[in-house]
Amino acid sequence: MEENKVNTAEPMNDGVELGKSQVLPTKLSTWTKIKKFLFQEVTIEFTPHQQKVFKEVKDFWCQDITWQKIKDFWLQDIEITL
């Protein structure tokens, strides 16, 4: 019958070896799983038409708004023909 010999000079880590290639903790928390899901890398590819529309929308939302533009808009002459 074989004896189970344990080397007492090496500490036991409950099956987890600490080294440069292993990372602790062995069990992930729920918050870590949520963060990994929410902040994963996403790659989006547009067709040429989608790129054009996206650029137009972005340019519209990112335009500079000045008081002069607001004044010109509100005080413009409107013609009503019946």
PDB file as gemmi writes it, atoms N, CA and C in Angstrom:
CRYST1    1.000    1.000    1.000  90.00  90.00  90.00 P 1                      
ATOM      1  N   MET A   1       0.823  -1.161   0.000  1.00  0.00           N  
ATOM      2  CA  MET A   1       0.000   0.000   0.000  1.00  0.00           C  
ATOM      3  C   MET A   1       0.882   1.244   0.000  1.00  0.00           C  
ATOM      4  N   GLU A   2       0.483   2.273  -0.831  1.00  0.00           N  
ATOM      5  CA  GLU A   2       1.288   3.486  -0.949  1.00  0.00           C  
ATOM      6  C   GLU A   2       0.905   4.482   0.132  1.00  0.00           C  
ATOM      7  N   GLU A   3       1.905   5.181   0.582  1.00  0.00           N  
ATOM      8  CA  GLU A   3       1.666   6.239   1.555  1.00  0.00           C  
ATOM      9  C   GLU A   3       1.585   7.572   0.831  1.00  0.00           C  
ATOM     10  N   ASN A   4       0.697   8.426   1.273  1.00  0.00           N  
ATOM     11  CA  ASN A   4       0.641   9.779   0.730  1.00  0.00           C  
ATOM     12  C   ASN A   4       1.637  10.637   1.483  1.00  0.00           C  
ATOM     13  N   LYS A   5       2.691  11.008   0.778  1.00  0.00           N  
ATOM     14  CA  LYS A   5       3.720  11.822   1.409  1.00  0.00           C  
ATOM     15  C   LYS A   5       3.492  13.281   1.041  1.00  0.00           C  
ATOM     16  N   VAL A   6       3.554  14.139   2.000  1.00  0.00           N  
ATOM     17  CA  VAL A   6       3.385  15.571   1.789  1.00  0.00           C  
ATOM     18  C   VAL A   6       4.692  16.246   2.113  1.00  0.00           C  
ATOM     19  N   ASN A   7       5.138  17.104   1.187  1.00  0.00           N  
ATOM     20  CA  ASN A   7       6.362  17.859   1.423  1.00  0.00           C  
ATOM     21  C   ASN A   7       6.001  19.028   2.323  1.00  0.00           C  
ATOM     22  N   THR A   8       6.469  19.000   3.534  1.00  0.00           N  
ATOM     23  CA  THR A   8       6.107  20.037   4.490  1.00  0.00           C  
ATOM     24  C   THR A   8       6.871  21.331   4.257  1.00  0.00           C  
ATOM     25  N   ALA A   9       7.876  21.334   3.380  1.00  0.00           N  
ATOM     26  CA  ALA A   9       8.643  22.543   3.113  1.00  0.00           C  
ATOM     27  C   ALA A   9       7.883  23.498   2.184  1.00  0.00           C  
ATOM     28  N   GLU A  10       6.896  22.980   1.413  1.00  0.00           N  
ATOM     29  CA  GLU A  10       6.127  23.822   0.490  1.00  0.00           C  
ATOM     30  C   GLU A  10       4.747  24.074   1.082  1.00  0.00           C  
ATOM     31  N   PRO A  11       4.309  25.343   1.175  1.00  0.00           N  
ATOM     32  CA  PRO A  11       2.981  25.621   1.721  1.00  0.00           C  
ATOM     33  C   PRO A  11       1.889  25.150   0.774  1.00  0.00           C  
ATOM     34  N   MET A  12       0.768  24.756   1.351  1.00  0.00           N  
ATOM     35  CA  MET A  12      -0.359  24.309   0.542  1.00  0.00           C  
ATOM     36  C   MET A  12      -1.336  25.470   0.379  1.00  0.00           C  
ATOM     37  N   ASN A  13      -1.881  25.640  -0.858  1.00  0.00           N  
ATOM     38  CA  ASN A  13      -2.766  26.761  -1.159  1.00  0.00           C  
ATOM     39  C   ASN A  13      -4.179  26.314  -1.500  1.00  0.00           C  
ATOM     40  N   ASP A  14      -4.608  25.216  -1.064  1.00  0.00           N  
ATOM     41  CA  ASP A  14      -5.933  24.679  -1.370  1.00  0.00           C  
ATOM     42  C   ASP A  14      -6.163  24.562  -2.875  1.00  0.00           C  
ATOM     43  N   GLY A  15      -5.169  24.134  -3.601  1.00  0.00           N  
ATOM     44  CA  GLY A  15      -5.313  23.908  -5.029  1.00  0.00           C  
ATOM     45  C   GLY A  15      -5.053  25.124  -5.900  1.00  0.00           C  
ATOM     46  N   VAL A  16      -4.824  26.288  -5.332  1.00  0.00           N  
ATOM     47  CA  VAL A  16      -4.571  27.491  -6.111  1.00  0.00           C  
ATOM     48  C   VAL A  16      -3.098  27.828  -5.982  1.00  0.00           C  
ATOM     49  N   GLU A  17      -2.403  27.784  -7.106  1.00  0.00           N  
ATOM     50  CA  GLU A  17      -0.989  28.098  -7.089  1.00  0.00           C  
ATOM     51  C   GLU A  17      -0.804  29.577  -7.381  1.00  0.00           C  
ATOM     52  N   LEU A  18       0.013  30.228  -6.592  1.00  0.00           N  
ATOM     53  CA  LEU A  18       0.275  31.644  -6.788  1.00  0.00           C  
ATOM     54  C   LEU A  18       1.525  31.790  -7.645  1.00  0.00           C  
ATOM     55  N   GLY A  19       1.376  32.384  -8.760  1.00  0.00           N  
ATOM     56  CA  GLY A  19       2.493  32.612  -9.651  1.00  0.00           C  
ATOM     57  C   GLY A  19       2.166  33.764 -10.567  1.00  0.00           C  
ATOM     58  N   LYS A  20       3.062  34.084 -11.465  1.00  0.00           N  
ATOM     59  CA  LYS A  20       2.841  35.207 -12.366  1.00  0.00           C  
ATOM     60  C   LYS A  20       1.735  34.907 -13.376  1.00  0.00           C  
ATOM     61  N   SER A  21       1.504  33.638 -13.693  1.00  0.00           N  
ATOM     62  CA  SER A  21       0.504  33.312 -14.701  1.00  0.00           C  
ATOM     63  C   SER A  21      -0.879  33.085 -14.105  1.00  0.00           C  
ATOM     64  N   GLN A  22      -0.980  32.809 -12.807  1.00  0.00           N  
ATOM     65  CA  GLN A  22      -2.284  32.594 -12.187  1.00  0.00           C  
ATOM     66  C   GLN A  22      -2.749  33.880 -11.526  1.00  0.00           C  
ATOM     67  N   VAL A  23      -4.076  34.076 -11.524  1.00  0.00           N  
ATOM     68  CA  VAL A  23      -4.657  35.285 -10.960  1.00  0.00           C  
ATOM     69  C   VAL A  23      -5.701  34.889  -9.925  1.00  0.00           C  
ATOM     70  N   LEU A  24      -5.690  35.579  -8.810  1.00  0.00           N  
ATOM     71  CA  LEU A  24      -6.714  35.391  -7.792  1.00  0.00           C  
ATOM     72  C   LEU A  24      -7.721  36.507  -7.933  1.00  0.00           C  
ATOM     73  N   PRO A  25      -8.899  36.476  -7.516  1.00  0.00           N  
ATOM     74  CA  PRO A  25      -9.570  35.407  -6.805  1.00  0.00           C  
ATOM     75  C   PRO A  25     -10.080  34.336  -7.749  1.00  0.00           C  
ATOM     76  N   THR A  26     -10.300  33.160  -7.211  1.00  0.00           N  
ATOM     77  CA  THR A  26     -10.761  32.050  -8.030  1.00  0.00           C  
ATOM     78  C   THR A  26     -12.264  32.132  -8.283  1.00  0.00           C  
ATOM     79  N   LYS A  27     -13.007  32.793  -7.381  1.00  0.00           N  
ATOM     80  CA  LYS A  27     -14.454  32.926  -7.554  1.00  0.00           C  
ATOM     81  C   LYS A  27     -14.778  34.393  -7.849  1.00  0.00           C  
ATOM     82  N   LEU A  28     -15.519  34.644  -8.946  1.00  0.00           N  
ATOM     83  CA  LEU A  28     -15.866  36.002  -9.330  1.00  0.00           C  
ATOM     84  C   LEU A  28     -17.132  36.439  -8.609  1.00  0.00           C  
ATOM     85  N   SER A  29     -17.126  37.681  -8.163  1.00  0.00           N  
ATOM     86  CA  SER A  29     -18.324  38.201  -7.508  1.00  0.00           C  
ATOM     87  C   SER A  29     -19.344  38.609  -8.564  1.00  0.00           C  
ATOM     88  N   THR A  30     -20.560  38.814  -8.134  1.00  0.00           N  
ATOM     89  CA  THR A  30     -21.630  39.223  -9.041  1.00  0.00           C  
ATOM     90  C   THR A  30     -21.319  40.579  -9.651  1.00  0.00           C  
ATOM     91  N   TRP A  31     -20.798  41.512  -8.858  1.00  0.00           N  
ATOM     92  CA  TRP A  31     -20.464  42.838  -9.358  1.00  0.00           C  
ATOM     93  C   TRP A  31     -19.382  42.758 -10.429  1.00  0.00           C  
ATOM     94  N   THR A  32     -18.396  41.901 -10.273  1.00  0.00           N  
ATOM     95  CA  THR A  32     -17.347  41.737 -11.269  1.00  0.00           C  
ATOM     96  C   THR A  32     -17.926  41.209 -12.571  1.00  0.00           C  
ATOM     97  N   LYS A  33     -18.857  40.274 -12.494  1.00  0.00           N  
ATOM     98  CA  LYS A  33     -19.501  39.753 -13.699  1.00  0.00           C  
ATOM     99  C   LYS A  33     -20.297  40.839 -14.411  1.00  0.00           C  
ATOM    100  N   ILE A  34     -21.004  41.679 -13.640  1.00  0.00           N  
ATOM    101  CA  ILE A  34     -21.779  42.776 -14.225  1.00  0.00           C  
ATOM    102  C   ILE A  34     -20.855  43.775 -14.904  1.00  0.00           C  
ATOM    103  N   LYS A  35     -19.751  44.130 -14.241  1.00  0.00           N  
ATOM    104  CA  LYS A  35     -18.800  45.075 -14.834  1.00  0.00           C  
ATOM    105  C   LYS A  35     -18.190  44.520 -16.111  1.00  0.00           C  
ATOM    106  N   LYS A  36     -17.835  43.258 -16.120  1.00  0.00           N  
ATOM    107  CA  LYS A  36     -17.279  42.654 -17.332  1.00  0.00           C  
ATOM    108  C   LYS A  36     -18.270  42.698 -18.482  1.00  0.00           C  
ATOM    109  N   PHE A  37     -19.555  42.495 -18.182  1.00  0.00           N  
ATOM    110  CA  PHE A  37     -20.575  42.528 -19.220  1.00  0.00           C  
ATOM    111  C   PHE A  37     -20.803  43.953 -19.724  1.00  0.00           C  
ATOM    112  N   LEU A  38     -20.934  44.905 -18.804  1.00  0.00           N  
ATOM    113  CA  LEU A  38     -21.241  46.276 -19.196  1.00  0.00           C  
ATOM    114  C   LEU A  38     -20.090  46.971 -19.916  1.00  0.00           C  
ATOM    115  N   PHE A  39     -18.864  46.662 -19.557  1.00  0.00           N  
ATOM    116  CA  PHE A  39     -17.720  47.368 -20.107  1.00  0.00           C  
ATOM    117  C   PHE A  39     -16.913  46.534 -21.094  1.00  0.00           C  
ATOM    118  N   GLN A  40     -17.572  45.587 -21.741  1.00  0.00           N  
ATOM    119  CA  GLN A  40     -16.862  44.796 -22.740  1.00  0.00           C  
ATOM    120  C   GLN A  40     -16.637  45.634 -23.996  1.00  0.00           C  
ATOM    121  N   GLU A  41     -15.624  45.288 -24.750  1.00  0.00           N  
ATOM    122  CA  GLU A  41     -15.275  46.038 -25.952  1.00  0.00           C  
ATOM    123  C   GLU A  41     -16.273  45.725 -27.064  1.00  0.00           C  
ATOM    124  N   VAL A  42     -16.765  46.779 -27.708  1.00  0.00           N  
ATOM    125  CA  VAL A  42     -17.757  46.637 -28.763  1.00  0.00           C  
ATOM    126  C   VAL A  42     -17.196  47.269 -30.040  1.00  0.00           C  
ATOM    127  N   THR A  43     -17.318  46.567 -31.161  1.00  0.00           N  
ATOM    128  CA  THR A  43     -16.880  47.078 -32.440  1.00  0.00           C  
ATOM    129  C   THR A  43     -18.103  47.234 -33.340  1.00  0.00           C  
ATOM    130  N   ILE A  44     -18.257  48.446 -33.893  1.00  0.00           N  
ATOM    131  CA  ILE A  44     -19.403  48.724 -34.754  1.00  0.00           C  
ATOM    132  C   ILE A  44     -18.880  49.083 -36.146  1.00  0.00           C  
ATOM    133  N   GLU A  45     -19.457  48.463 -37.154  1.00  0.00           N  
ATOM    134  CA  GLU A  45     -19.093  48.770 -38.531  1.00  0.00           C  
ATOM    135  C   GLU A  45     -20.329  49.292 -39.250  1.00  0.00           C  
ATOM    136  N   PHE A  46     -20.189  50.466 -39.889  1.00  0.00           N  
ATOM    137  CA  PHE A  46     -21.283  51.080 -40.615  1.00  0.00           C  
ATOM    138  C   PHE A  46     -21.130  50.867 -42.110  1.00  0.00           C  
ATOM    139  N   THR A  47     -22.266  50.826 -42.801  1.00  0.00           N  
ATOM    140  CA  THR A  47     -22.245  50.862 -44.260  1.00  0.00           C  
ATOM    141  C   THR A  47     -21.996  52.326 -44.654  1.00  0.00           C  
ATOM    142  N   PRO A  48     -21.629  52.603 -45.905  1.00  0.00           N  
ATOM    143  CA  PRO A  48     -21.406  53.996 -46.311  1.00  0.00           C  
ATOM    144  C   PRO A  48     -22.630  54.894 -46.075  1.00  0.00           C  
ATOM    145  N   HIS A  49     -23.828  54.386 -46.323  1.00  0.00           N  
ATOM    146  CA  HIS A  49     -25.039  55.185 -46.087  1.00  0.00           C  
ATOM    147  C   HIS A  49     -25.215  55.473 -44.591  1.00  0.00           C  
ATOM    148  N   GLN A  50     -24.987  54.474 -43.749  1.00  0.00           N  
ATOM    149  CA  GLN A  50     -25.098  54.659 -42.306  1.00  0.00           C  
ATOM    150  C   GLN A  50     -24.067  55.672 -41.811  1.00  0.00           C  
ATOM    151  N   GLN A  51     -22.853  55.632 -42.373  1.00  0.00           N  
ATOM    152  CA  GLN A  51     -21.819  56.591 -41.997  1.00  0.00           C  
ATOM    153  C   GLN A  51     -22.259  58.016 -42.324  1.00  0.00           C  
ATOM    154  N   LYS A  52     -22.858  58.205 -43.501  1.00  0.00           N  
ATOM    155  CA  LYS A  52     -23.316  59.524 -43.922  1.00  0.00           C  
ATOM    156  C   LYS A  52     -24.395  60.042 -42.975  1.00  0.00           C  
ATOM    157  N   VAL A  53     -25.388  59.204 -42.661  1.00  0.00           N  
ATOM    158  CA  VAL A  53     -26.470  59.606 -41.769  1.00  0.00           C  
ATOM    159  C   VAL A  53     -25.930  59.897 -40.371  1.00  0.00           C  
ATOM    160  N   PHE A  54     -25.055  59.061 -39.882  1.00  0.00           N  
ATOM    161  CA  PHE A  54     -24.469  59.252 -38.558  1.00  0.00           C  
ATOM    162  C   PHE A  54     -23.701  60.572 -38.499  1.00  0.00           C  
ATOM    163  N   LYS A  55     -22.944  60.885 -39.540  1.00  0.00           N  
ATOM    164  CA  LYS A  55     -22.185  62.139 -39.579  1.00  0.00           C  
ATOM    165  C   LYS A  55     -23.123  63.338 -39.584  1.00  0.00           C  
ATOM    166  N   GLU A  56     -24.223  63.282 -40.350  1.00  0.00           N  
ATOM    167  CA  GLU A  56     -25.185  64.386 -40.400  1.00  0.00           C  
ATOM    168  C   GLU A  56     -25.838  64.609 -39.038  1.00  0.00           C  
ATOM    169  N   VAL A  57     -26.226  63.530 -38.377  1.00  0.00           N  
ATOM    170  CA  VAL A  57     -26.845  63.647 -37.054  1.00  0.00           C  
ATOM    171  C   VAL A  57     -25.846  64.204 -36.050  1.00  0.00           C  
ATOM    172  N   LYS A  58     -24.628  63.701 -36.099  1.00  0.00           N  
ATOM    173  CA  LYS A  58     -23.587  64.175 -35.174  1.00  0.00           C  
ATOM    174  C   LYS A  58     -23.297  65.651 -35.404  1.00  0.00           C  
ATOM    175  N   ASP A  59     -23.192  66.063 -36.659  1.00  0.00           N  
ATOM    176  CA  ASP A  59     -22.948  67.476 -36.969  1.00  0.00           C  
ATOM    177  C   ASP A  59     -24.091  68.359 -36.478  1.00  0.00           C  
ATOM    178  N   PHE A  60     -25.312  67.865 -36.603  1.00  0.00           N  
ATOM    179  CA  PHE A  60     -26.467  68.635 -36.121  1.00  0.00           C  
ATOM    180  C   PHE A  60     -26.408  68.810 -34.608  1.00  0.00           C  
ATOM    181  N   TRP A  61     -26.167  67.734 -33.874  1.00  0.00           N  
ATOM    182  CA  TRP A  61     -26.178  67.810 -32.413  1.00  0.00           C  
ATOM    183  C   TRP A  61     -24.965  68.532 -31.852  1.00  0.00           C  
ATOM    184  N   CYS A  62     -23.865  68.557 -32.598  1.00  0.00           N  
ATOM    185  CA  CYS A  62     -22.628  69.165 -32.089  1.00  0.00           C  
ATOM    186  C   CYS A  62     -22.393  70.576 -32.627  1.00  0.00           C  
ATOM    187  N   GLN A  63     -23.386  71.170 -33.299  1.00  0.00           N  
ATOM    188  CA  GLN A  63     -23.190  72.506 -33.846  1.00  0.00           C  
ATOM    189  C   GLN A  63     -23.143  73.542 -32.735  1.00  0.00           C  
ATOM    190  N   ASP A  64     -22.443  74.624 -33.006  1.00  0.00           N  
ATOM    191  CA  ASP A  64     -22.360  75.713 -32.049  1.00  0.00           C  
ATOM    192  C   ASP A  64     -23.648  76.528 -32.095  1.00  0.00           C  
ATOM    193  N   ILE A  65     -24.171  76.830 -30.933  1.00  0.00           N  
ATOM    194  CA  ILE A  65     -25.379  77.639 -30.837  1.00  0.00           C  
ATOM    195  C   ILE A  65     -24.992  78.954 -30.173  1.00  0.00           C  
ATOM    196  N   THR A  66     -25.262  80.038 -30.856  1.00  0.00           N  
ATOM    197  CA  THR A  66     -24.957  81.362 -30.316  1.00  0.00           C  
ATOM    198  C   THR A  66     -26.248  82.142 -30.154  1.00  0.00           C  
ATOM    199  N   TRP A  67     -26.165  83.234 -29.392  1.00  0.00           N  
ATOM    200  CA  TRP A  67     -27.339  84.078 -29.197  1.00  0.00           C  
ATOM    201  C   TRP A  67     -27.780  84.697 -30.512  1.00  0.00           C  
ATOM    202  N   GLN A  68     -26.824  84.991 -31.380  1.00  0.00           N  
ATOM    203  CA  GLN A  68     -27.167  85.575 -32.668  1.00  0.00           C  
ATOM    204  C   GLN A  68     -28.000  84.601 -33.505  1.00  0.00           C  
ATOM    205  N   LYS A  69     -27.656  83.311 -33.482  1.00  0.00           N  
ATOM    206  CA  LYS A  69     -28.431  82.311 -34.222  1.00  0.00           C  
ATOM    207  C   LYS A  69     -29.840  82.177 -33.648  1.00  0.00           C  
ATOM    208  N   ILE A  70     -29.965  82.240 -32.340  1.00  0.00           N  
ATOM    209  CA  ILE A  70     -31.284  82.149 -31.711  1.00  0.00           C  
ATOM    210  C   ILE A  70     -32.114  83.370 -32.076  1.00  0.00           C  
ATOM    211  N   LYS A  71     -31.493  84.523 -32.007  1.00  0.00           N  
ATOM    212  CA  LYS A  71     -32.195  85.767 -32.351  1.00  0.00           C  
ATOM    213  C   LYS A  71     -32.649  85.745 -33.808  1.00  0.00           C  
ATOM    214  N   ASP A  72     -31.776  85.320 -34.721  1.00  0.00           N  
ATOM    215  CA  ASP A  72     -32.135  85.254 -36.139  1.00  0.00           C  
ATOM    216  C   ASP A  72     -33.288  84.282 -36.376  1.00  0.00           C  
ATOM    217  N   PHE A  73     -33.286  83.186 -35.628  1.00  0.00           N  
ATOM    218  CA  PHE A  73     -34.349  82.197 -35.789  1.00  0.00           C  
ATOM    219  C   PHE A  73     -35.689  82.753 -35.325  1.00  0.00           C  
ATOM    220  N   TRP A  74     -35.734  83.370 -34.166  1.00  0.00           N  
ATOM    221  CA  TRP A  74     -36.994  83.862 -33.607  1.00  0.00           C  
ATOM    222  C   TRP A  74     -37.514  85.114 -34.303  1.00  0.00           C  
ATOM    223  N   LEU A  75     -36.630  85.914 -34.848  1.00  0.00           N  
ATOM    224  CA  LEU A  75     -37.052  87.167 -35.467  1.00  0.00           C  
ATOM    225  C   LEU A  75     -37.122  87.093 -36.988  1.00  0.00           C  
ATOM    226  N   GLN A  76     -37.094  85.913 -37.527  1.00  0.00           N  
ATOM    227  CA  GLN A  76     -37.153  85.796 -38.981  1.00  0.00           C  
ATOM    228  C   GLN A  76     -38.533  86.166 -39.503  1.00  0.00           C  
ATOM    229  N   ASP A  77     -38.565  86.666 -40.717  1.00  0.00           N  
ATOM    230  CA  ASP A  77     -39.829  87.045 -41.340  1.00  0.00           C  
ATOM    231  C   ASP A  77     -40.503  85.794 -41.883  1.00  0.00           C  
ATOM    232  N   ILE A  78     -41.741  85.608 -41.511  1.00  0.00           N  
ATOM    233  CA  ILE A  78     -42.491  84.449 -41.961  1.00  0.00           C  
ATOM    234  C   ILE A  78     -43.616  84.939 -42.880  1.00  0.00           C  
ATOM    235  N   GLU A  79     -43.657  84.414 -44.044  1.00  0.00           N  
ATOM    236  CA  GLU A  79     -44.719  84.771 -44.970  1.00  0.00           C  
ATOM    237  C   GLU A  79     -45.799  83.710 -44.925  1.00  0.00           C  
ATOM    238  N   ILE A  80     -47.004  84.168 -44.758  1.00  0.00           N  
ATOM    239  CA  ILE A  80     -48.143  83.240 -44.754  1.00  0.00           C  
ATOM    240  C   ILE A  80     -49.005  83.593 -45.945  1.00  0.00           C  
ATOM    241  N   THR A  81     -49.157  82.643 -46.845  1.00  0.00           N  
ATOM    242  CA  THR A  81     -49.994  82.870 -48.024  1.00  0.00           C  
ATOM    243  C   THR A  81     -51.157  81.907 -47.993  1.00  0.00           C  
ATOM    244  N   LEU A  82     -52.310  82.415 -48.335  1.00  0.00           N  
ATOM    245  CA  LEU A  82     -53.497  81.568 -48.339  1.00  0.00           C  
ATOM    246  C   LEU A  82     -53.981  81.303 -49.730  1.00  0.00           C  
TER     247      LEU A  82                                                      
END                                                                             
